[in-house]
């Protein structure tokens, strides 16, 4: 099936285009109030088993409720600190993906960041702002679905690419195609439970032929 000329591609940022692992670990370590130190590899090994941050704080670090509250407040306050954001790095193949897809679709960055300032700076530093028609930031005020609807008009042939089940659920709510990438820290079993139209290792595996295949499948099943 030939792709329509008018189509949108919504793409997540953290874990999909950039790797925030060092930033997240650094802040976790800085906020850890205990003598129980966790290495970078141990932290991500634990997270990659599906362990939530809440469980890590209560079951591994044994924080009391007040410490958990303080940790969460510190996390929200500092997670987009410019010094920490500087630790992020682009994922392999991300720039090539953006360069290719921007030639035949309207690209929209969609992120649940609290502020657009850090996002815009990172895009400028990477030279990626030229690829996007819109940079959609929820600003902790809305869901991704609401933010997308406020800036664009999603169509049935559109697609969203992301590394979390939230991204997949957003696409389903918008009735658009959904592609999950495994470059974040969502378990494949979790992705299978939320049933994206495709699961791929990274954005480097996404191209027009996959989009066409997914659109054809959607057309045949409707």
mmCIF file of C-alpha atoms in Angstrom, residues 69-207:
data_model
loop_
_atom_site.group_PDB
_atom_site.id
_atom_site.type_symbol
_atom_site.label_atom_id
_atom_site.label_comp_id
_atom_site.label_asym_id
_atom_site.label_seq_id
_atom_site.Cartn_x
_atom_site.Cartn_y
_atom_site.Cartn_z
ATOM 1 C CA UNK A 69 8.664 11.574 49.552
ATOM 2 C CA UNK A 70 11.892 13.593 49.725
ATOM 3 C CA UNK A 71 13.467 11.466 46.998
ATOM 4 C CA UNK A 72 10.495 11.960 44.662
ATOM 5 C CA UNK A 73 10.465 15.703 45.258
ATOM 6 C CA UNK A 74 14.184 15.903 44.521
ATOM 7 C CA UNK A 75 13.743 13.818 41.399
ATOM 8 C CA UNK A 76 11.038 16.062 39.944
ATOM 9 C CA UNK A 77 13.031 19.151 40.845
ATOM 10 C CA UNK A 78 16.361 18.058 39.339
ATOM 11 C CA UNK A 79 15.682 15.522 36.556
ATOM 12 C CA UNK A 80 15.762 18.248 33.877
ATOM 13 C CA UNK A 81 18.698 20.138 35.385
ATOM 14 C CA UNK A 82 20.887 21.344 32.443
ATOM 15 C CA UNK A 83 24.001 19.757 33.975
ATOM 16 C CA UNK A 84 22.262 16.388 34.060
ATOM 17 C CA UNK A 85 20.699 16.759 30.611
ATOM 18 C CA UNK A 86 24.231 17.219 29.239
ATOM 19 C CA UNK A 87 24.840 13.547 30.096
ATOM 20 C CA UNK A 88 22.278 12.373 27.529
ATOM 21 C CA UNK A 89 23.563 11.064 24.212
ATOM 22 C CA UNK A 90 21.894 10.218 20.887
ATOM 23 C CA UNK A 91 21.030 6.587 20.288
ATOM 24 C CA UNK A 92 22.727 4.851 17.332
ATOM 25 C CA UNK A 93 20.856 5.423 14.089
ATOM 26 C CA UNK A 94 18.582 8.129 15.520
ATOM 27 C CA UNK A 95 19.839 10.966 13.324
ATOM 28 C CA UNK A 96 19.682 8.872 10.170
ATOM 29 C CA UNK A 97 16.117 7.854 11.073
ATOM 30 C CA UNK A 98 15.092 11.497 11.494
ATOM 31 C CA UNK A 99 16.833 12.558 8.312
ATOM 32 C CA UNK A 100 15.105 9.867 6.240
ATOM 33 C CA UNK A 101 11.639 10.155 7.725
ATOM 34 C CA UNK A 102 11.562 13.958 7.565
ATOM 35 C CA UNK A 103 11.761 13.750 3.764
ATOM 36 C CA UNK A 104 8.364 12.067 3.414
ATOM 37 C CA UNK A 105 6.425 12.811 6.602
ATOM 38 C CA UNK A 106 5.771 15.559 9.099
ATOM 39 C CA UNK A 107 7.789 14.731 12.198
ATOM 40 C CA UNK A 108 6.524 15.749 15.626
ATOM 41 C CA UNK A 109 8.596 15.238 18.758
ATOM 42 C CA UNK A 110 6.363 14.272 21.698
ATOM 43 C CA UNK A 111 7.769 14.211 25.214
ATOM 44 C CA UNK A 112 6.441 14.172 28.776
ATOM 45 C CA UNK A 113 9.147 16.569 29.965
ATOM 46 C CA UNK A 114 8.180 19.255 32.481
ATOM 47 C CA UNK A 115 9.794 22.065 30.497
ATOM 48 C CA UNK A 116 10.449 22.749 26.824
ATOM 49 C CA UNK A 117 13.682 24.665 27.515
ATOM 50 C CA UNK A 118 15.930 21.641 27.988
ATOM 51 C CA UNK A 119 14.347 19.829 25.037
ATOM 52 C CA UNK A 120 14.882 22.749 22.686
ATOM 53 C CA UNK A 121 18.507 23.127 23.796
ATOM 54 C CA UNK A 122 19.239 19.430 23.318
ATOM 55 C CA UNK A 123 17.677 19.487 19.851
ATOM 56 C CA UNK A 124 19.696 22.574 18.921
ATOM 57 C CA UNK A 125 22.937 21.077 20.260
ATOM 58 C CA UNK A 126 22.310 17.894 18.262
ATOM 59 C CA UNK A 127 21.258 19.818 15.152
ATOM 60 C CA UNK A 128 17.930 17.981 15.147
ATOM 61 C CA UNK A 129 15.491 20.875 15.414
ATOM 62 C CA UNK A 130 15.456 21.165 11.618
ATOM 63 C CA UNK A 131 13.757 17.766 11.364
ATOM 64 C CA UNK A 132 10.637 18.581 13.378
ATOM 65 C CA UNK A 133 7.483 20.416 12.386
ATOM 66 C CA UNK A 134 6.418 20.545 16.033
ATOM 67 C CA UNK A 135 8.034 19.955 19.412
ATOM 68 C CA UNK A 136 5.169 18.867 21.683
ATOM 69 C CA UNK A 137 5.921 18.946 25.416
ATOM 70 C CA UNK A 138 3.269 17.960 27.960
ATOM 71 C CA UNK A 139 4.765 20.312 30.605
ATOM 72 C CA UNK A 140 3.275 18.035 33.309
ATOM 73 C CA UNK A 141 -0.094 19.591 32.489
ATOM 74 C CA UNK A 142 -1.625 17.117 30.063
ATOM 75 C CA UNK A 143 -1.356 13.615 28.674
ATOM 76 C CA UNK A 144 0.545 12.985 25.451
ATOM 77 C CA UNK A 145 -2.785 12.327 23.738
ATOM 78 C CA UNK A 146 -4.158 15.720 24.787
ATOM 79 C CA UNK A 147 -0.911 17.490 23.881
ATOM 80 C CA UNK A 148 -0.870 15.935 20.408
ATOM 81 C CA UNK A 149 -4.502 16.850 19.769
ATOM 82 C CA UNK A 150 -3.841 20.428 20.831
ATOM 83 C CA UNK A 151 -1.149 20.884 18.172
ATOM 84 C CA UNK A 152 -2.019 18.556 15.300
ATOM 85 C CA UNK A 153 -4.842 16.612 13.650
ATOM 86 C CA UNK A 154 -3.953 12.894 13.795
ATOM 87 C CA UNK A 155 -5.023 10.760 10.841
ATOM 88 C CA UNK A 156 -5.558 7.007 10.494
ATOM 89 C CA UNK A 157 -2.336 6.577 8.482
ATOM 90 C CA UNK A 158 -0.222 8.356 11.095
ATOM 91 C CA UNK A 159 2.126 6.533 13.428
ATOM 92 C CA UNK A 160 3.690 6.965 16.849
ATOM 93 C CA UNK A 161 7.075 5.506 17.796
ATOM 94 C CA UNK A 162 8.124 5.199 21.426
ATOM 95 C CA UNK A 163 9.825 3.124 24.105
ATOM 96 C CA UNK A 164 7.017 2.909 26.686
ATOM 97 C CA UNK A 165 3.530 1.462 26.961
ATOM 98 C CA UNK A 166 2.338 5.033 27.540
ATOM 99 C CA UNK A 167 3.376 5.836 23.956
ATOM 100 C CA UNK A 168 1.524 2.781 22.645
ATOM 101 C CA UNK A 169 -1.619 3.584 24.643
ATOM 102 C CA UNK A 170 -1.435 7.157 23.354
ATOM 103 C CA UNK A 171 -1.408 5.899 19.765
ATOM 104 C CA UNK A 172 -4.327 3.575 20.381
ATOM 105 C CA UNK A 173 -6.338 6.399 21.955
ATOM 106 C CA UNK A 174 -5.651 8.484 18.827
ATOM 107 C CA UNK A 175 -6.502 5.509 16.567
ATOM 108 C CA UNK A 176 -3.149 5.668 14.792
ATOM 109 C CA UNK A 177 -0.459 3.049 14.153
ATOM 110 C CA UNK A 178 1.911 2.203 17.002
ATOM 111 C CA UNK A 179 5.539 1.040 16.981
ATOM 112 C CA UNK A 180 7.474 0.144 20.138
ATOM 113 C CA UNK A 181 11.264 0.347 20.251
ATOM 114 C CA UNK A 182 13.386 -1.683 22.666
ATOM 115 C CA UNK A 183 16.017 0.984 23.336
ATOM 116 C CA UNK A 184 14.345 2.052 26.575
ATOM 117 C CA UNK A 185 13.806 -0.099 29.631
ATOM 118 C CA UNK A 186 10.333 -1.506 29.008
ATOM 119 C CA UNK A 187 10.167 -5.292 29.136
ATOM 120 C CA UNK A 188 9.128 -6.990 25.902
ATOM 121 C CA UNK A 189 6.426 -8.847 27.846
ATOM 122 C CA UNK A 190 4.982 -5.460 28.853
ATOM 123 C CA UNK A 191 4.957 -4.338 25.224
ATOM 124 C CA UNK A 192 3.265 -7.576 24.195
ATOM 125 C CA UNK A 193 0.566 -6.906 26.797
ATOM 126 C CA UNK A 194 -0.192 -3.451 25.355
ATOM 127 C CA UNK A 195 -0.117 -4.836 21.775
ATOM 128 C CA UNK A 196 1.651 -2.310 19.537
ATOM 129 C CA UNK A 197 1.367 -2.823 15.790
ATOM 130 C CA UNK A 198 5.095 -3.628 15.728
ATOM 131 C CA UNK A 199 8.036 -4.062 18.111
ATOM 132 C CA UNK A 200 11.473 -3.250 16.696
ATOM 133 C CA UNK A 201 14.955 -3.116 18.287
ATOM 134 C CA UNK A 202 15.467 0.599 17.588
ATOM 135 C CA UNK A 203 14.379 3.463 15.344
ATOM 136 C CA UNK A 204 17.165 2.486 12.953
ATOM 137 C CA UNK A 205 14.937 -0.433 11.908
ATOM 138 C CA UNK A 206 12.018 1.820 10.980
ATOM 139 C CA UNK A 207 11.492 2.778 7.344
#
